[in-house]
């Protein structure tokens, strides 16, 4: 992604646009696997994994999920 961004800068693309693209692409790459795992856990009813995700990511509703499981 860095190389792609540097090429865009060398080609004259506006720096702000390149930084936005870099941030979006890096974010997408970083969250892809966790999102796929969470989706799979949801489809299979794996509440333990869903609870772990919500806890680790400090997502809203994490407390409700934990209370429902006790």
PDB file of N, CA and C in Angstrom:
ATOM      1  N   UNK A   1       0.823  -1.190   0.000  1.00  0.00           N
ATOM      2  CA  UNK A   1       0.000   0.000   0.000  1.00  0.00           C
ATOM      3  C   UNK A   1       0.868   1.256   0.000  1.00  0.00           C
ATOM      4  N   UNK A   2       1.971   1.190   0.714  1.00  0.00           N
ATOM      5  CA  UNK A   2       2.869   2.341   0.735  1.00  0.00           C
ATOM      6  C   UNK A   2       3.449   2.592  -0.655  1.00  0.00           C
ATOM      7  N   UNK A   3       3.858   1.531  -1.313  1.00  0.00           N
ATOM      8  CA  UNK A   3       4.415   1.682  -2.662  1.00  0.00           C
ATOM      9  C   UNK A   3       3.373   2.262  -3.616  1.00  0.00           C
ATOM     10  N   UNK A   4       2.142   1.800  -3.494  1.00  0.00           N
ATOM     11  CA  UNK A   4       1.058   2.312  -4.331  1.00  0.00           C
ATOM     12  C   UNK A   4       0.863   3.809  -4.081  1.00  0.00           C
ATOM     13  N   UNK A   5       0.895   4.209  -2.805  1.00  0.00           N
ATOM     14  CA  UNK A   5       0.721   5.612  -2.451  1.00  0.00           C
ATOM     15  C   UNK A   5       1.875   6.456  -2.982  1.00  0.00           C
ATOM     16  N   UNK A   6       3.084   5.943  -2.862  1.00  0.00           N
ATOM     17  CA  UNK A   6       4.245   6.684  -3.367  1.00  0.00           C
ATOM     18  C   UNK A   6       4.168   6.855  -4.881  1.00  0.00           C
ATOM     19  N   UNK A   7       3.721   5.820  -5.578  1.00  0.00           N
ATOM     20  CA  UNK A   7       3.565   5.930  -7.035  1.00  0.00           C
ATOM     21  C   UNK A   7       2.527   6.991  -7.392  1.00  0.00           C
ATOM     22  N   UNK A   8       1.454   7.026  -6.636  1.00  0.00           N
ATOM     23  CA  UNK A   8       0.411   8.023  -6.898  1.00  0.00           C
ATOM     24  C   UNK A   8       0.950   9.429  -6.663  1.00  0.00           C
ATOM     25  N   UNK A   9       1.734   9.604  -5.606  1.00  0.00           N
ATOM     26  CA  UNK A   9       2.334  10.918  -5.338  1.00  0.00           C
ATOM     27  C   UNK A   9       3.285  11.317  -6.456  1.00  0.00           C
ATOM     28  N   UNK A  10       4.093  10.368  -6.912  1.00  0.00           N
ATOM     29  CA  UNK A  10       5.030  10.654  -8.008  1.00  0.00           C
ATOM     30  C   UNK A  10       4.296  10.983  -9.301  1.00  0.00           C
ATOM     31  N   UNK A  11       3.107  10.433  -9.459  1.00  0.00           N
ATOM     32  CA  UNK A  11       2.317  10.694 -10.655  1.00  0.00           C
ATOM     33  C   UNK A  11       1.594  12.035 -10.564  1.00  0.00           C
ATOM     34  N   UNK A  12       1.699  12.687  -9.405  1.00  0.00           N
ATOM     35  CA  UNK A  12       1.106  14.010  -9.262  1.00  0.00           C
ATOM     36  C   UNK A  12      -0.259  14.046  -8.599  1.00  0.00           C
ATOM     37  N   UNK A  13      -0.701  12.918  -8.076  1.00  0.00           N
ATOM     38  CA  UNK A  13      -1.983  12.904  -7.382  1.00  0.00           C
ATOM     39  C   UNK A  13      -1.872  13.736  -6.112  1.00  0.00           C
ATOM     40  N   UNK A  14      -2.920  14.474  -5.829  1.00  0.00           N
ATOM     41  CA  UNK A  14      -2.952  15.345  -4.659  1.00  0.00           C
ATOM     42  C   UNK A  14      -2.659  14.544  -3.388  1.00  0.00           C
ATOM     43  N   UNK A  15      -1.784  15.074  -2.541  1.00  0.00           N
ATOM     44  CA  UNK A  15      -1.348  14.390  -1.328  1.00  0.00           C
ATOM     45  C   UNK A  15      -2.483  13.977  -0.416  1.00  0.00           C
ATOM     46  N   UNK A  16      -3.472  14.847  -0.245  1.00  0.00           N
ATOM     47  CA  UNK A  16      -4.590  14.531   0.629  1.00  0.00           C
ATOM     48  C   UNK A  16      -5.378  13.325   0.108  1.00  0.00           C
ATOM     49  N   UNK A  17      -5.558  13.271  -1.190  1.00  0.00           N
ATOM     50  CA  UNK A  17      -6.272  12.131  -1.777  1.00  0.00           C
ATOM     51  C   UNK A  17      -5.479  10.841  -1.597  1.00  0.00           C
ATOM     52  N   UNK A  18      -4.171  10.935  -1.750  1.00  0.00           N
ATOM     53  CA  UNK A  18      -3.322   9.755  -1.585  1.00  0.00           C
ATOM     54  C   UNK A  18      -3.371   9.269  -0.140  1.00  0.00           C
ATOM     55  N   UNK A  19      -3.306  10.198   0.815  1.00  0.00           N
ATOM     56  CA  UNK A  19      -3.370   9.808   2.227  1.00  0.00           C
ATOM     57  C   UNK A  19      -4.715   9.188   2.575  1.00  0.00           C
ATOM     58  N   UNK A  20      -5.798   9.741   2.039  1.00  0.00           N
ATOM     59  CA  UNK A  20      -7.121   9.158   2.286  1.00  0.00           C
ATOM     60  C   UNK A  20      -7.197   7.737   1.736  1.00  0.00           C
ATOM     61  N   UNK A  21      -6.668   7.537   0.527  1.00  0.00           N
ATOM     62  CA  UNK A  21      -6.668   6.216  -0.085  1.00  0.00           C
ATOM     63  C   UNK A  21      -5.828   5.250   0.745  1.00  0.00           C
ATOM     64  N   UNK A  22      -4.664   5.689   1.169  1.00  0.00           N
ATOM     65  CA  UNK A  22      -3.773   4.851   1.966  1.00  0.00           C
ATOM     66  C   UNK A  22      -4.439   4.454   3.280  1.00  0.00           C
ATOM     67  N   UNK A  23      -5.046   5.413   3.957  1.00  0.00           N
ATOM     68  CA  UNK A  23      -5.710   5.126   5.230  1.00  0.00           C
ATOM     69  C   UNK A  23      -6.870   4.153   5.024  1.00  0.00           C
ATOM     70  N   UNK A  24      -7.683   4.372   4.005  1.00  0.00           N
ATOM     71  CA  UNK A  24      -8.824   3.495   3.732  1.00  0.00           C
ATOM     72  C   UNK A  24      -8.355   2.076   3.408  1.00  0.00           C
ATOM     73  N   UNK A  25      -7.355   1.971   2.526  1.00  0.00           N
ATOM     74  CA  UNK A  25      -6.874   0.650   2.120  1.00  0.00           C
ATOM     75  C   UNK A  25      -6.228  -0.115   3.271  1.00  0.00           C
ATOM     76  N   UNK A  26      -5.441   0.580   4.089  1.00  0.00           N
ATOM     77  CA  UNK A  26      -4.822  -0.084   5.236  1.00  0.00           C
ATOM     78  C   UNK A  26      -5.884  -0.538   6.241  1.00  0.00           C
ATOM     79  N   UNK A  27      -6.848   0.325   6.492  1.00  0.00           N
ATOM     80  CA  UNK A  27      -7.928  -0.030   7.415  1.00  0.00           C
ATOM     81  C   UNK A  27      -8.671  -1.256   6.916  1.00  0.00           C
ATOM     82  N   UNK A  28      -9.009  -1.267   5.632  1.00  0.00           N
ATOM     83  CA  UNK A  28      -9.726  -2.406   5.059  1.00  0.00           C
ATOM     84  C   UNK A  28      -8.917  -3.695   5.186  1.00  0.00           C
ATOM     85  N   UNK A  29      -7.630  -3.615   4.937  1.00  0.00           N
ATOM     86  CA  UNK A  29      -6.783  -4.805   5.042  1.00  0.00           C
ATOM     87  C   UNK A  29      -6.701  -5.300   6.489  1.00  0.00           C
ATOM     88  N   UNK A  30      -6.623  -4.372   7.434  1.00  0.00           N
ATOM     89  CA  UNK A  30      -6.500  -4.751   8.837  1.00  0.00           C
ATOM     90  C   UNK A  30      -7.780  -5.352   9.413  1.00  0.00           C
ATOM     91  N   UNK A  31      -8.931  -4.872   8.966  1.00  0.00           N
ATOM     92  CA  UNK A  31     -10.171  -5.358   9.566  1.00  0.00           C
ATOM     93  C   UNK A  31     -10.805  -6.511   8.796  1.00  0.00           C
ATOM     94  N   UNK A  32     -10.280  -6.845   7.639  1.00  0.00           N
ATOM     95  CA  UNK A  32     -10.903  -7.874   6.811  1.00  0.00           C
ATOM     96  C   UNK A  32     -11.027  -9.223   7.550  1.00  0.00           C
ATOM     97  N   UNK A  33      -9.932  -9.756   8.042  1.00  0.00           N
ATOM     98  CA  UNK A  33      -9.964 -11.069   8.691  1.00  0.00           C
ATOM     99  C   UNK A  33     -10.858 -11.076   9.935  1.00  0.00           C
ATOM    100  N   UNK A  34     -10.764 -10.073  10.818  1.00  0.00           N
ATOM    101  CA  UNK A  34     -11.666 -10.080  11.974  1.00  0.00           C
ATOM    102  C   UNK A  34     -13.145 -10.007  11.576  1.00  0.00           C
ATOM    103  N   UNK A  35     -13.460  -9.230  10.558  1.00  0.00           N
ATOM    104  CA  UNK A  35     -14.858  -9.125  10.125  1.00  0.00           C
ATOM    105  C   UNK A  35     -15.340 -10.457   9.562  1.00  0.00           C
ATOM    106  N   UNK A  36     -14.502 -11.115   8.784  1.00  0.00           N
ATOM    107  CA  UNK A  36     -14.868 -12.429   8.239  1.00  0.00           C
ATOM    108  C   UNK A  36     -15.087 -13.422   9.390  1.00  0.00           C
ATOM    109  N   UNK A  37     -14.213 -13.400  10.378  1.00  0.00           N
ATOM    110  CA  UNK A  37     -14.355 -14.291  11.526  1.00  0.00           C
ATOM    111  C   UNK A  37     -15.616 -14.010  12.325  1.00  0.00           C
ATOM    112  N   UNK A  38     -15.935 -12.742  12.515  1.00  0.00           N
ATOM    113  CA  UNK A  38     -17.130 -12.372  13.253  1.00  0.00           C
ATOM    114  C   UNK A  38     -18.388 -12.767  12.484  1.00  0.00           C
ATOM    115  N   UNK A  39     -18.358 -12.596  11.180  1.00  0.00           N
ATOM    116  CA  UNK A  39     -19.500 -12.990  10.354  1.00  0.00           C
ATOM    117  C   UNK A  39     -19.723 -14.503  10.441  1.00  0.00           C
ATOM    118  N   UNK A  40     -18.637 -15.261  10.374  1.00  0.00           N
ATOM    119  CA  UNK A  40     -18.735 -16.720  10.475  1.00  0.00           C
ATOM    120  C   UNK A  40     -19.286 -17.124  11.846  1.00  0.00           C
ATOM    121  N   UNK A  41     -18.802 -16.467  12.897  1.00  0.00           N
ATOM    122  CA  UNK A  41     -19.288 -16.765  14.248  1.00  0.00           C
ATOM    123  C   UNK A  41     -20.773 -16.463  14.353  1.00  0.00           C
ATOM    124  N   UNK A  42     -21.205 -15.394  13.730  1.00  0.00           N
ATOM    125  CA  UNK A  42     -22.623 -15.046  13.750  1.00  0.00           C
ATOM    126  C   UNK A  42     -23.459 -16.086  13.014  1.00  0.00           C
ATOM    127  N   UNK A  43     -22.959 -16.519  11.868  1.00  0.00           N
ATOM    128  CA  UNK A  43     -23.696 -17.514  11.073  1.00  0.00           C
ATOM    129  C   UNK A  43     -23.804 -18.853  11.774  1.00  0.00           C
ATOM    130  N   UNK A  44     -22.801 -19.211  12.546  1.00  0.00           N
ATOM    131  CA  UNK A  44     -22.799 -20.515  13.219  1.00  0.00           C
ATOM    132  C   UNK A  44     -23.321 -20.445  14.649  1.00  0.00           C
ATOM    133  N   UNK A  45     -23.658 -19.253  15.110  1.00  0.00           N
ATOM    134  CA  UNK A  45     -24.160 -19.100  16.466  1.00  0.00           C
ATOM    135  C   UNK A  45     -23.094 -19.227  17.532  1.00  0.00           C
ATOM    136  N   UNK A  46     -21.854 -18.930  17.176  1.00  0.00           N
ATOM    137  CA  UNK A  46     -20.728 -19.036  18.105  1.00  0.00           C
ATOM    138  C   UNK A  46     -20.694 -17.812  19.021  1.00  0.00           C
ATOM    139  N   UNK A  47     -21.527 -17.853  20.072  1.00  0.00           N
ATOM    140  CA  UNK A  47     -21.634 -16.692  20.959  1.00  0.00           C
ATOM    141  C   UNK A  47     -20.360 -16.426  21.750  1.00  0.00           C
ATOM    142  N   UNK A  48     -19.579 -17.453  21.997  1.00  0.00           N
ATOM    143  CA  UNK A  48     -18.323 -17.251  22.733  1.00  0.00           C
ATOM    144  C   UNK A  48     -17.391 -16.347  21.925  1.00  0.00           C
ATOM    145  N   UNK A  49     -17.277 -16.597  20.637  1.00  0.00           N
ATOM    146  CA  UNK A  49     -16.419 -15.764  19.788  1.00  0.00           C
ATOM    147  C   UNK A  49     -16.994 -14.361  19.664  1.00  0.00           C
ATOM    148  N   UNK A  50     -18.300 -14.262  19.520  1.00  0.00           N
ATOM    149  CA  UNK A  50     -18.932 -12.942  19.413  1.00  0.00           C
ATOM    150  C   UNK A  50     -18.692 -12.141  20.688  1.00  0.00           C
ATOM    151  N   UNK A  51     -18.855 -12.800  21.846  1.00  0.00           N
ATOM    152  CA  UNK A  51     -18.576 -12.122  23.123  1.00  0.00           C
ATOM    153  C   UNK A  51     -17.132 -11.647  23.183  1.00  0.00           C
ATOM    154  N   UNK A  52     -16.205 -12.494  22.747  1.00  0.00           N
ATOM    155  CA  UNK A  52     -14.785 -12.125  22.785  1.00  0.00           C
ATOM    156  C   UNK A  52     -14.524 -10.918  21.892  1.00  0.00           C
ATOM    157  N   UNK A  53     -15.080 -10.936  20.687  1.00  0.00           N
ATOM    158  CA  UNK A  53     -14.900  -9.802  19.773  1.00  0.00           C
ATOM    159  C   UNK A  53     -15.430  -8.512  20.384  1.00  0.00           C
ATOM    160  N   UNK A  54     -16.650  -8.563  20.906  1.00  0.00           N
ATOM    161  CA  UNK A  54     -17.242  -7.346  21.451  1.00  0.00           C
ATOM    162  C   UNK A  54     -16.460  -6.850  22.663  1.00  0.00           C
ATOM    163  N   UNK A  55     -15.946  -7.781  23.451  1.00  0.00           N
ATOM    164  CA  UNK A  55     -15.152  -7.395  24.621  1.00  0.00           C
ATOM    165  C   UNK A  55     -13.813  -6.786  24.195  1.00  0.00           C
ATOM    166  N   UNK A  56     -13.092  -7.482  23.318  1.00  0.00           N
ATOM    167  CA  UNK A  56     -11.770  -7.008  22.886  1.00  0.00           C
ATOM    168  C   UNK A  56     -11.838  -5.660  22.185  1.00  0.00           C
ATOM    169  N   UNK A  57     -12.891  -5.475  21.408  1.00  0.00           N
ATOM    170  CA  UNK A  57     -13.011  -4.233  20.638  1.00  0.00           C
ATOM    171  C   UNK A  57     -13.796  -3.169  21.382  1.00  0.00           C
ATOM    172  N   UNK A  58     -14.227  -3.487  22.606  1.00  0.00           N
ATOM    173  CA  UNK A  58     -14.975  -2.551  23.437  1.00  0.00           C
ATOM    174  C   UNK A  58     -16.178  -1.980  22.676  1.00  0.00           C
ATOM    175  N   UNK A  59     -16.922  -2.892  22.031  1.00  0.00           N
ATOM    176  CA  UNK A  59     -18.063  -2.483  21.222  1.00  0.00           C
ATOM    177  C   UNK A  59     -19.295  -2.263  22.083  1.00  0.00           C
ATOM    178  N   UNK A  60     -20.149  -1.341  21.639  1.00  0.00           N
ATOM    179  CA  UNK A  60     -21.414  -1.162  22.359  1.00  0.00           C
ATOM    180  C   UNK A  60     -22.189  -2.480  22.372  1.00  0.00           C
ATOM    181  N   UNK A  61     -22.831  -2.776  23.467  1.00  0.00           N
ATOM    182  CA  UNK A  61     -23.610  -3.994  23.574  1.00  0.00           C
ATOM    183  C   UNK A  61     -22.839  -5.161  24.148  1.00  0.00           C
ATOM    184  N   UNK A  62     -21.550  -4.998  24.358  1.00  0.00           N
ATOM    185  CA  UNK A  62     -20.744  -6.099  24.889  1.00  0.00           C
ATOM    186  C   UNK A  62     -21.266  -6.536  26.249  1.00  0.00           C
ATOM    187  N   UNK A  63     -21.665  -5.600  27.082  1.00  0.00           N
ATOM    188  CA  UNK A  63     -22.191  -5.940  28.409  1.00  0.00           C
ATOM    189  C   UNK A  63     -23.472  -6.757  28.302  1.00  0.00           C
ATOM    190  N   UNK A  64     -24.343  -6.389  27.370  1.00  0.00           N
ATOM    191  CA  UNK A  64     -25.606  -7.106  27.196  1.00  0.00           C
ATOM    192  C   UNK A  64     -25.367  -8.539  26.747  1.00  0.00           C
ATOM    193  N   UNK A  65     -24.420  -8.747  25.869  1.00  0.00           N
ATOM    194  CA  UNK A  65     -24.109 -10.099  25.398  1.00  0.00           C
ATOM    195  C   UNK A  65     -23.589 -10.944  26.542  1.00  0.00           C
ATOM    196  N   UNK A  66     -22.699 -10.352  27.356  1.00  0.00           N
ATOM    197  CA  UNK A  66     -22.137 -11.087  28.471  1.00  0.00           C
ATOM    198  C   UNK A  66     -23.206 -11.440  29.493  1.00  0.00           C
ATOM    199  N   UNK A  67     -24.165 -10.541  29.749  1.00  0.00           N
ATOM    200  CA  UNK A  67     -25.228 -10.800  30.704  1.00  0.00           C
ATOM    201  C   UNK A  67     -26.172 -11.875  30.202  1.00  0.00           C
ATOM    202  N   UNK A  68     -26.467 -11.876  28.898  1.00  0.00           N
ATOM    203  CA  UNK A  68     -27.356 -12.873  28.308  1.00  0.00           C
ATOM    204  C   UNK A  68     -26.796 -14.281  28.433  1.00  0.00           C
ATOM    205  N   UNK A  69     -25.490 -14.405  28.459  1.00  0.00           N
ATOM    206  CA  UNK A  69     -24.848 -15.714  28.457  1.00  0.00           C
ATOM    207  C   UNK A  69     -24.666 -16.284  29.853  1.00  0.00           C
ATOM    208  N   UNK A  70     -24.927 -15.478  30.889  1.00  0.00           N
ATOM    209  CA  UNK A  70     -24.731 -15.981  32.254  1.00  0.00           C
ATOM    210  C   UNK A  70     -25.995 -16.547  32.832  1.00  0.00           C
TER     211      UNK A  70
END
